[in-house]
Structure formats: structure tokens, C-alpha cells
GROMACS .gro file of C-alpha atoms in nm:
model
  107
    1MET     CA    1  26.288  29.569   8.295
    2ARG     CA    2  26.048  29.864   8.184
    3LYS     CA    3  25.762  30.029   8.402
    4ILE     CA    4  25.479  30.168   8.212
    5ALA     CA    5  25.243  30.427   8.368
    6PHE     CA    6  24.878  30.325   8.275
    7SER     CA    7  24.539  30.450   8.409
    8GLY     CA    8  24.358  30.098   8.323
    9PHE     CA    9  24.296  29.811   8.069
   10ALA     CA   10  24.118  29.835   7.724
   11TRP     CA   11  23.922  29.513   7.710
   12ASP     CA   12  23.675  29.435   7.432
   13LYS     CA   13  23.518  29.081   7.329
   14ALA     CA   14  23.799  29.033   7.076
   15ASN     CA   15  24.085  29.050   7.297
   16LEU     CA   16  23.909  28.900   7.616
   17SER     CA   17  23.839  28.569   7.421
   18LYS     CA   18  24.203  28.568   7.245
   19CYS     CA   19  24.337  28.594   7.603
   20GLN     CA   20  24.125  28.342   7.737
   21GLU     CA   21  24.181  28.094   7.463
   22HIS     CA   22  24.459  27.951   7.686
   23GLY     CA   23  24.286  27.957   8.001
   24VAL     CA   24  24.428  28.279   8.142
   25SER     CA   25  24.141  28.510   8.278
   26SER     CA   26  24.106  28.885   8.235
   27ALA     CA   27  24.218  28.918   8.628
   28GLU     CA   28  24.543  28.725   8.589
   29VAL     CA   29  24.649  28.935   8.286
   30GLU     CA   30  24.550  29.272   8.460
   31HIS     CA   31  24.754  29.137   8.773
   32VAL     CA   32  25.065  29.028   8.566
   33LEU     CA   33  25.060  29.380   8.384
   34SER     CA   34  25.033  29.562   8.717
   35HIS     CA   35  25.265  29.364   8.923
   36ALA     CA   36  25.614  29.519   9.006
   37ALA     CA   37  25.804  29.161   8.967
   38THR     CA   38  25.689  29.161   8.592
   39LEU     CA   39  25.945  29.179   8.320
   40ILE     CA   40  25.830  29.402   8.037
   41VAL     CA   41  26.028  29.439   7.727
   42PRO     CA   42  25.941  29.576   7.368
   43ASP     CA   43  25.817  29.346   7.097
   44LEU     CA   44  26.025  29.480   6.837
   45LYS     CA   45  25.950  29.213   6.568
   46ASN     CA   46  25.569  29.280   6.582
   47SER     CA   47  25.568  29.663   6.638
   48ARG     CA   48  25.500  29.767   6.277
   49ALA     CA   49  25.156  29.891   6.295
   50GLU     CA   50  25.151  30.004   6.681
   51PRO     CA   51  25.420  29.947   6.993
   52ARG     CA   52  25.380  29.642   7.133
   53PHE     CA   53  25.538  29.488   7.462
   54LEU     CA   54  25.588  29.141   7.617
   55ALA     CA   55  25.539  29.078   7.959
   56ILE     CA   56  25.661  28.808   8.180
   57GLY     CA   57  25.549  28.739   8.521
   58ARG     CA   58  25.315  28.563   8.791
   59THR     CA   59  24.964  28.557   8.836
   60GLU     CA   60  24.789  28.581   9.204
   61ALA     CA   61  24.800  28.197   9.214
   62ASN     CA   62  25.174  28.199   9.131
   63ARG     CA   63  25.123  28.070   8.769
   64TYR     CA   64  25.375  28.212   8.551
   65ALA     CA   65  25.207  28.377   8.254
   66PHE     CA   66  25.297  28.552   7.900
   67VAL     CA   67  25.107  28.848   7.794
   68VAL     CA   68  25.134  29.034   7.459
   69PHE     CA   69  25.003  29.399   7.514
   70THR     CA   70  24.992  29.766   7.342
   71PRO     CA   71  24.934  30.098   7.510
   72ARG     CA   72  24.652  30.294   7.382
   73GLU     CA   73  24.626  30.688   7.471
   74THR     CA   74  24.279  30.815   7.527
   75ARG     CA   75  24.184  31.166   7.574
   76ALA     CA   76  23.934  31.089   7.877
   77SER     CA   77  24.151  30.775   8.029
   78GLY     CA   78  24.490  30.846   7.980
   79ILE     CA   79  24.681  30.541   7.875
   80LEU     CA   80  24.511  30.216   7.887
   81LEU     CA   81  24.685  29.884   7.828
   82ARG     CA   82  24.516  29.659   7.563
   83PRO     CA   83  24.600  29.307   7.602
   84ILE     CA   84  24.658  29.101   7.268
   85SER     CA   85  24.718  28.782   7.397
   86ALA     CA   86  24.810  28.546   7.677
   87ARG     CA   87  24.906  28.215   7.783
   88TYR     CA   88  25.102  28.037   8.072
   89MET     CA   89  25.446  27.937   8.018
   90HIS     CA   90  25.634  27.637   7.968
   91ARG     CA   91  25.913  27.526   8.211
   92LYS     CA   92  26.203  27.620   7.987
   93GLU     CA   93  26.051  27.986   7.942
   94ILE     CA   94  25.993  27.975   8.336
   95ARG     CA   95  26.360  27.919   8.397
   96LYS     CA   96  26.482  28.201   8.147
   97TYR     CA   97  26.233  28.428   8.307
   98GLU     CA   98  26.366  28.354   8.664
   99GLN     CA   99  26.753  28.415   8.549
  100GLU     CA  100  26.640  28.724   8.370
  101ILE     CA  101  26.451  28.870   8.675
  102ALA     CA  102  26.740  28.751   8.911
  103GLY     CA  103  26.983  28.943   8.702
  104VAL     CA  104  26.787  29.256   8.702
  105GLN     CA  105  26.722  29.236   9.087
  106ASN     CA  106  27.110  29.203   9.152
  107ARG     CA  107  27.180  29.533   8.954
   0.00000   0.00000   0.00000
């Protein structure tokens, strides 16, 4: 599990529509990325051009969501998280997440 210190989010028309493509709102994405129980791991497979991370957690409505994002450092605002895509998780993914988060909490 990894924590990322950040000062806000970097939204634009492109990444907003990409995240909403699967019905996940920007508020849900922001909640997942800022919630303490979210599991965040590096996305080594897709980090060639920039560092990417996978965030797996729950929305305020308790729906499980999967968010891909990249941190962007700006002079004015510090580190902003730029969501790349988001979707709700399938049952098999939820079971795996629950096992992972239970293992981290028991350490």
C-alpha cells in the first residue's frame, strides 16, 4: 500500500469524459484517490512515458472502483493527481481487493 501526498486534482475535458465513460463521477474518483483505505500500487506495465498508479477502493456510496492516475507536479499547485480512467470493479476483483486490504491491515 502506498500513500501519495498531493494538493488536488488535474481535470480536463478528456480525462473527465474518459472516467465518466464507465459511469464513475469525478467526485467518486476523487473520493477513491483521497480515502485512507484505498490500495495504491505502481502500474509498472504502463509507466513508460510517465509514472502511473492503480488505485483500488470504495466510493462514498460503498461501490468498489478501480482508478488509473498519474501525479503531475506544478509550480503553483504542487502535486496534482490526474485521473486517466476509472471503472467500477467486478466481483472477482472485489474479492481480491478485500483479501489484499485485509493483509495490509493485519501487518
